[in-house]
């Protein structure tokens, strides 16, 4: 389990590499036995799966499973979020939900919400580079951005009104800077300002 404010990378018994984001949990065996390689995920992880066509690799989330043979992809499935997302960088994956299969090709993202799977084309880099030095955002709402920052910096976020949640931001924010510096950068390029008191951040219009 990774705490808020941290991430972690590991190599599984079959050689698959996994990066776990903040507040995430991965259940996996020491060695994979049987016909499938099954892991369970709560939260967010990026996988580079070791190829083994005879032994599919399966990521089991709360409501669905992602099945792969050998590929790179990101799964974002935090308990409190309305949607869960699987984003494919290379190879091919299959989303299995209630016996219904959805195939993803590179550059596609499956959004799982209320029992439905919707596929869209995305800029994969936005979803598959969080383990590096910068957060990358592409026209994401302040609310989405603050949710990600709150997991990384373990802060509580309050909004002065609903309208401030809908401002959008595109660009890079440093991941290892102090939260005050990150918020200042965000403030410079949007119509939003932040009040930081201890671990509490209030978001308001300028």
mmCIF file of C-alpha atoms in Angstrom:
data_model
loop_
_atom_site.group_PDB
_atom_site.id
_atom_site.type_symbol
_atom_site.label_atom_id
_atom_site.label_comp_id
_atom_site.label_asym_id
_atom_site.label_seq_id
_atom_site.Cartn_x
_atom_site.Cartn_y
_atom_site.Cartn_z
ATOM 1 C CA UNK A 1 0.000 0.000 0.000
ATOM 2 C CA UNK A 2 1.339 3.474 -0.854
ATOM 3 C CA UNK A 3 0.580 6.324 1.484
ATOM 4 C CA UNK A 4 -0.767 9.681 0.389
ATOM 5 C CA UNK A 5 2.141 11.769 -0.798
ATOM 6 C CA UNK A 6 4.208 8.967 -2.234
ATOM 7 C CA UNK A 7 4.593 6.514 -5.036
ATOM 8 C CA UNK A 8 6.407 3.254 -5.380
ATOM 9 C CA UNK A 9 7.686 0.993 -8.122
ATOM 10 C CA UNK A 10 8.149 -2.754 -8.009
ATOM 11 C CA UNK A 11 8.905 -5.729 -10.239
ATOM 12 C CA UNK A 12 6.567 -8.719 -9.980
ATOM 13 C CA UNK A 13 7.645 -12.368 -10.128
ATOM 14 C CA UNK A 14 7.118 -12.556 -13.913
ATOM 15 C CA UNK A 15 9.203 -9.437 -14.641
ATOM 16 C CA UNK A 16 6.224 -7.062 -14.977
ATOM 17 C CA UNK A 17 7.048 -3.543 -13.756
ATOM 18 C CA UNK A 18 4.449 -1.626 -11.771
ATOM 19 C CA UNK A 19 4.371 1.980 -10.588
ATOM 20 C CA UNK A 20 1.839 2.597 -7.797
ATOM 21 C CA UNK A 21 0.491 6.113 -7.301
ATOM 22 C CA UNK A 22 -0.383 7.721 -3.948
ATOM 23 C CA UNK A 23 -3.066 6.054 -1.792
ATOM 24 C CA UNK A 24 -3.055 2.898 -3.885
ATOM 25 C CA UNK A 25 -3.009 -0.779 -3.048
ATOM 26 C CA UNK A 26 -1.859 -3.730 -5.155
ATOM 27 C CA UNK A 27 -2.401 -7.356 -4.164
ATOM 28 C CA UNK A 28 -0.132 -9.821 -5.961
ATOM 29 C CA UNK A 29 1.378 -13.274 -5.364
ATOM 30 C CA UNK A 30 5.091 -13.827 -4.798
ATOM 31 C CA UNK A 31 5.045 -16.151 -7.831
ATOM 32 C CA UNK A 32 2.288 -16.487 -10.412
ATOM 33 C CA UNK A 33 0.940 -20.038 -10.639
ATOM 34 C CA UNK A 34 -1.839 -21.385 -12.841
ATOM 35 C CA UNK A 35 -2.989 -20.252 -16.284
ATOM 36 C CA UNK A 36 -3.367 -16.543 -15.485
ATOM 37 C CA UNK A 37 -1.362 -13.814 -13.751
ATOM 38 C CA UNK A 38 -3.907 -12.022 -11.549
ATOM 39 C CA UNK A 39 -3.349 -8.887 -9.435
ATOM 40 C CA UNK A 40 -5.905 -6.740 -7.586
ATOM 41 C CA UNK A 41 -5.778 -2.949 -7.665
ATOM 42 C CA UNK A 42 -7.361 -0.163 -5.639
ATOM 43 C CA UNK A 43 -6.184 3.284 -6.726
ATOM 44 C CA UNK A 44 -3.865 3.991 -9.645
ATOM 45 C CA UNK A 45 -1.009 2.051 -11.223
ATOM 46 C CA UNK A 46 0.980 2.008 -14.451
ATOM 47 C CA UNK A 47 1.925 -1.457 -15.733
ATOM 48 C CA UNK A 48 4.604 -2.606 -18.152
ATOM 49 C CA UNK A 49 3.551 -6.220 -18.501
ATOM 50 C CA UNK A 50 6.113 -8.910 -19.315
ATOM 51 C CA UNK A 51 4.983 -10.709 -22.476
ATOM 52 C CA UNK A 52 3.687 -14.231 -21.993
ATOM 53 C CA UNK A 53 0.838 -15.008 -24.443
ATOM 54 C CA UNK A 54 0.109 -18.350 -22.783
ATOM 55 C CA UNK A 55 -0.476 -16.676 -19.407
ATOM 56 C CA UNK A 56 -2.693 -13.578 -19.652
ATOM 57 C CA UNK A 57 -2.061 -10.837 -17.086
ATOM 58 C CA UNK A 58 -5.249 -9.635 -15.371
ATOM 59 C CA UNK A 59 -5.756 -6.508 -13.284
ATOM 60 C CA UNK A 60 -8.860 -6.972 -11.162
ATOM 61 C CA UNK A 61 -10.585 -3.696 -10.148
ATOM 62 C CA UNK A 62 -13.734 -3.309 -8.124
ATOM 63 C CA UNK A 63 -16.229 -3.564 -11.001
ATOM 64 C CA UNK A 64 -14.210 -4.861 -13.928
ATOM 65 C CA UNK A 65 -11.026 -6.619 -15.038
ATOM 66 C CA UNK A 66 -8.339 -5.557 -17.525
ATOM 67 C CA UNK A 67 -6.830 -8.476 -19.427
ATOM 68 C CA UNK A 68 -3.510 -8.236 -21.282
ATOM 69 C CA UNK A 69 -0.815 -10.377 -22.864
ATOM 70 C CA UNK A 70 2.089 -7.919 -22.852
ATOM 71 C CA UNK A 71 1.681 -4.164 -22.954
ATOM 72 C CA UNK A 72 1.972 -0.773 -21.191
ATOM 73 C CA UNK A 73 -1.147 0.791 -19.702
ATOM 74 C CA UNK A 74 -2.476 2.844 -16.814
ATOM 75 C CA UNK A 75 -5.419 1.967 -14.562
ATOM 76 C CA UNK A 76 -6.995 4.663 -12.389
ATOM 77 C CA UNK A 77 -9.619 3.158 -10.088
ATOM 78 C CA UNK A 78 -9.846 5.049 -6.800
ATOM 79 C CA UNK A 79 -12.785 4.130 -4.567
ATOM 80 C CA UNK A 80 -14.143 7.649 -4.100
ATOM 81 C CA UNK A 81 -14.032 8.736 -7.756
ATOM 82 C CA UNK A 82 -17.119 8.764 -9.977
ATOM 83 C CA UNK A 83 -15.270 7.251 -12.910
ATOM 84 C CA UNK A 84 -12.531 4.689 -13.378
ATOM 85 C CA UNK A 85 -10.160 4.947 -16.349
ATOM 86 C CA UNK A 86 -7.906 2.532 -18.214
ATOM 87 C CA UNK A 87 -5.496 4.157 -20.691
ATOM 88 C CA UNK A 88 -3.454 2.166 -23.196
ATOM 89 C CA UNK A 89 0.041 3.256 -24.249
ATOM 90 C CA UNK A 90 1.223 0.213 -26.222
ATOM 91 C CA UNK A 91 -0.131 -3.202 -27.179
ATOM 92 C CA UNK A 92 -3.747 -4.204 -26.641
ATOM 93 C CA UNK A 93 -5.981 -4.734 -23.619
ATOM 94 C CA UNK A 94 -9.441 -6.110 -23.057
ATOM 95 C CA UNK A 95 -11.813 -4.668 -20.464
ATOM 96 C CA UNK A 96 -14.101 -7.330 -19.077
ATOM 97 C CA UNK A 97 -17.186 -6.090 -17.273
ATOM 98 C CA UNK A 98 -20.134 -8.303 -16.424
ATOM 99 C CA UNK A 99 -19.147 -10.680 -19.215
ATOM 100 C CA UNK A 100 -18.974 -7.883 -21.808
ATOM 101 C CA UNK A 101 -15.597 -7.310 -23.497
ATOM 102 C CA UNK A 102 -14.247 -4.000 -24.801
ATOM 103 C CA UNK A 103 -10.953 -3.969 -26.723
ATOM 104 C CA UNK A 104 -8.622 -0.959 -26.447
ATOM 105 C CA UNK A 105 -5.981 0.029 -28.987
ATOM 106 C CA UNK A 106 -2.989 2.315 -28.257
ATOM 107 C CA UNK A 107 -4.047 5.924 -27.697
ATOM 108 C CA UNK A 108 -7.471 4.929 -26.384
ATOM 109 C CA UNK A 109 -8.954 5.249 -22.927
ATOM 110 C CA UNK A 110 -11.902 3.377 -21.451
ATOM 111 C CA UNK A 111 -13.995 5.353 -18.986
ATOM 112 C CA UNK A 112 -16.055 3.182 -16.670
ATOM 113 C CA UNK A 113 -19.008 4.875 -15.005
ATOM 114 C CA UNK A 114 -22.296 3.509 -13.650
ATOM 115 C CA UNK A 115 -21.752 0.117 -15.245
ATOM 116 C CA UNK A 116 -21.029 1.547 -18.711
ATOM 117 C CA UNK A 117 -17.756 1.444 -20.651
ATOM 118 C CA UNK A 118 -17.048 4.343 -23.031
ATOM 119 C CA UNK A 119 -13.953 4.520 -25.228
ATOM 120 C CA UNK A 120 -12.301 7.732 -26.417
ATOM 121 C CA UNK A 121 -9.040 8.774 -28.072
ATOM 122 C CA UNK A 122 -6.728 10.628 -25.671
ATOM 123 C CA UNK A 123 -3.266 12.132 -25.377
ATOM 124 C CA UNK A 124 -1.769 9.102 -23.636
ATOM 125 C CA UNK A 125 1.122 11.058 -22.131
ATOM 126 C CA UNK A 126 -1.256 12.947 -19.847
ATOM 127 C CA UNK A 127 -2.287 9.669 -18.178
ATOM 128 C CA UNK A 128 0.943 7.678 -18.291
ATOM 129 C CA UNK A 129 3.671 10.052 -17.080
ATOM 130 C CA UNK A 130 2.622 10.780 -13.504
ATOM 131 C CA UNK A 131 5.553 8.745 -12.175
ATOM 132 C CA UNK A 132 8.035 11.284 -13.591
ATOM 133 C CA UNK A 133 9.088 14.757 -12.421
ATOM 134 C CA UNK A 134 5.957 16.616 -13.550
ATOM 135 C CA UNK A 135 2.224 16.301 -13.417
ATOM 136 C CA UNK A 136 0.950 16.911 -16.933
ATOM 137 C CA UNK A 137 -2.550 18.321 -17.453
ATOM 138 C CA UNK A 138 -4.427 18.844 -20.685
ATOM 139 C CA UNK A 139 -7.504 21.022 -20.322
ATOM 140 C CA UNK A 140 -8.384 19.449 -16.983
ATOM 141 C CA UNK A 141 -10.767 21.095 -14.552
ATOM 142 C CA UNK A 142 -9.456 22.632 -11.341
ATOM 143 C CA UNK A 143 -11.481 20.054 -9.442
ATOM 144 C CA UNK A 144 -9.766 17.130 -11.245
ATOM 145 C CA UNK A 145 -6.366 18.730 -10.711
ATOM 146 C CA UNK A 146 -6.969 19.422 -7.019
ATOM 147 C CA UNK A 147 -8.111 15.808 -6.496
ATOM 148 C CA UNK A 148 -4.762 14.604 -7.876
ATOM 149 C CA UNK A 149 -2.784 17.169 -5.885
ATOM 150 C CA UNK A 150 -4.640 16.324 -2.677
ATOM 151 C CA UNK A 151 -3.601 12.678 -2.941
ATOM 152 C CA UNK A 152 0.004 13.622 -3.577
ATOM 153 C CA UNK A 153 0.296 16.394 -0.986
ATOM 154 C CA UNK A 154 -2.223 15.077 1.575
ATOM 155 C CA UNK A 155 -4.199 18.310 1.727
ATOM 156 C CA UNK A 156 -7.885 19.053 2.273
ATOM 157 C CA UNK A 157 -9.456 21.171 -0.461
ATOM 158 C CA UNK A 158 -12.410 23.544 -0.082
ATOM 159 C CA UNK A 159 -14.088 25.501 -2.878
ATOM 160 C CA UNK A 160 -15.565 28.959 -2.293
ATOM 161 C CA UNK A 161 -18.280 28.145 -4.847
ATOM 162 C CA UNK A 162 -19.149 25.597 -7.548
ATOM 163 C CA UNK A 163 -17.984 27.880 -10.381
ATOM 164 C CA UNK A 164 -14.311 27.705 -9.390
ATOM 165 C CA UNK A 165 -14.282 23.935 -9.955
ATOM 166 C CA UNK A 166 -14.856 24.434 -13.673
ATOM 167 C CA UNK A 167 -11.819 26.513 -14.578
ATOM 168 C CA UNK A 168 -9.426 24.516 -16.756
ATOM 169 C CA UNK A 169 -5.659 24.265 -16.955
ATOM 170 C CA UNK A 170 -3.222 22.856 -19.524
ATOM 171 C CA UNK A 171 0.456 22.482 -18.737
ATOM 172 C CA UNK A 172 3.011 20.990 -16.395
ATOM 173 C CA UNK A 173 3.225 21.280 -12.619
ATOM 174 C CA UNK A 174 6.305 20.067 -10.711
ATOM 175 C CA UNK A 175 5.706 17.033 -8.539
ATOM 176 C CA UNK A 176 8.382 17.477 -5.926
ATOM 177 C CA UNK A 177 7.977 21.183 -5.180
ATOM 178 C CA UNK A 178 6.206 22.541 -2.094
ATOM 179 C CA UNK A 179 2.428 22.698 -2.442
ATOM 180 C CA UNK A 180 2.490 26.518 -2.079
ATOM 181 C CA UNK A 181 4.829 26.797 -5.107
ATOM 182 C CA UNK A 182 2.692 24.454 -7.200
ATOM 183 C CA UNK A 183 -0.467 26.417 -6.373
ATOM 184 C CA UNK A 184 1.269 29.689 -7.215
ATOM 185 C CA UNK A 185 2.145 28.350 -10.666
ATOM 186 C CA UNK A 186 -1.460 27.258 -11.135
ATOM 187 C CA UNK A 187 -2.680 30.662 -10.003
ATOM 188 C CA UNK A 188 -0.436 32.525 -12.465
ATOM 189 C CA UNK A 189 -2.062 30.918 -15.488
ATOM 190 C CA UNK A 190 -5.702 30.771 -14.353
ATOM 191 C CA UNK A 191 -8.267 33.111 -12.837
ATOM 192 C CA UNK A 192 -8.029 31.309 -9.520
ATOM 193 C CA UNK A 193 -6.218 31.963 -6.271
ATOM 194 C CA UNK A 194 -5.539 29.763 -3.286
ATOM 195 C CA UNK A 195 -5.493 30.329 0.434
ATOM 196 C CA UNK A 196 -3.253 27.827 2.236
ATOM 197 C CA UNK A 197 -3.594 27.371 6.000
ATOM 198 C CA UNK A 198 -1.688 24.365 7.293
ATOM 199 C CA UNK A 199 -2.972 21.367 5.344
ATOM 200 C CA UNK A 200 -6.144 23.127 4.200
ATOM 201 C CA UNK A 201 -6.389 24.804 0.801
ATOM 202 C CA UNK A 202 -9.292 27.063 -0.156
ATOM 203 C CA UNK A 203 -9.886 27.668 -3.869
ATOM 204 C CA UNK A 204 -11.452 30.982 -4.939
ATOM 205 C CA UNK A 205 -11.709 33.331 -7.894
ATOM 206 C CA UNK A 206 -9.268 36.251 -8.149
#
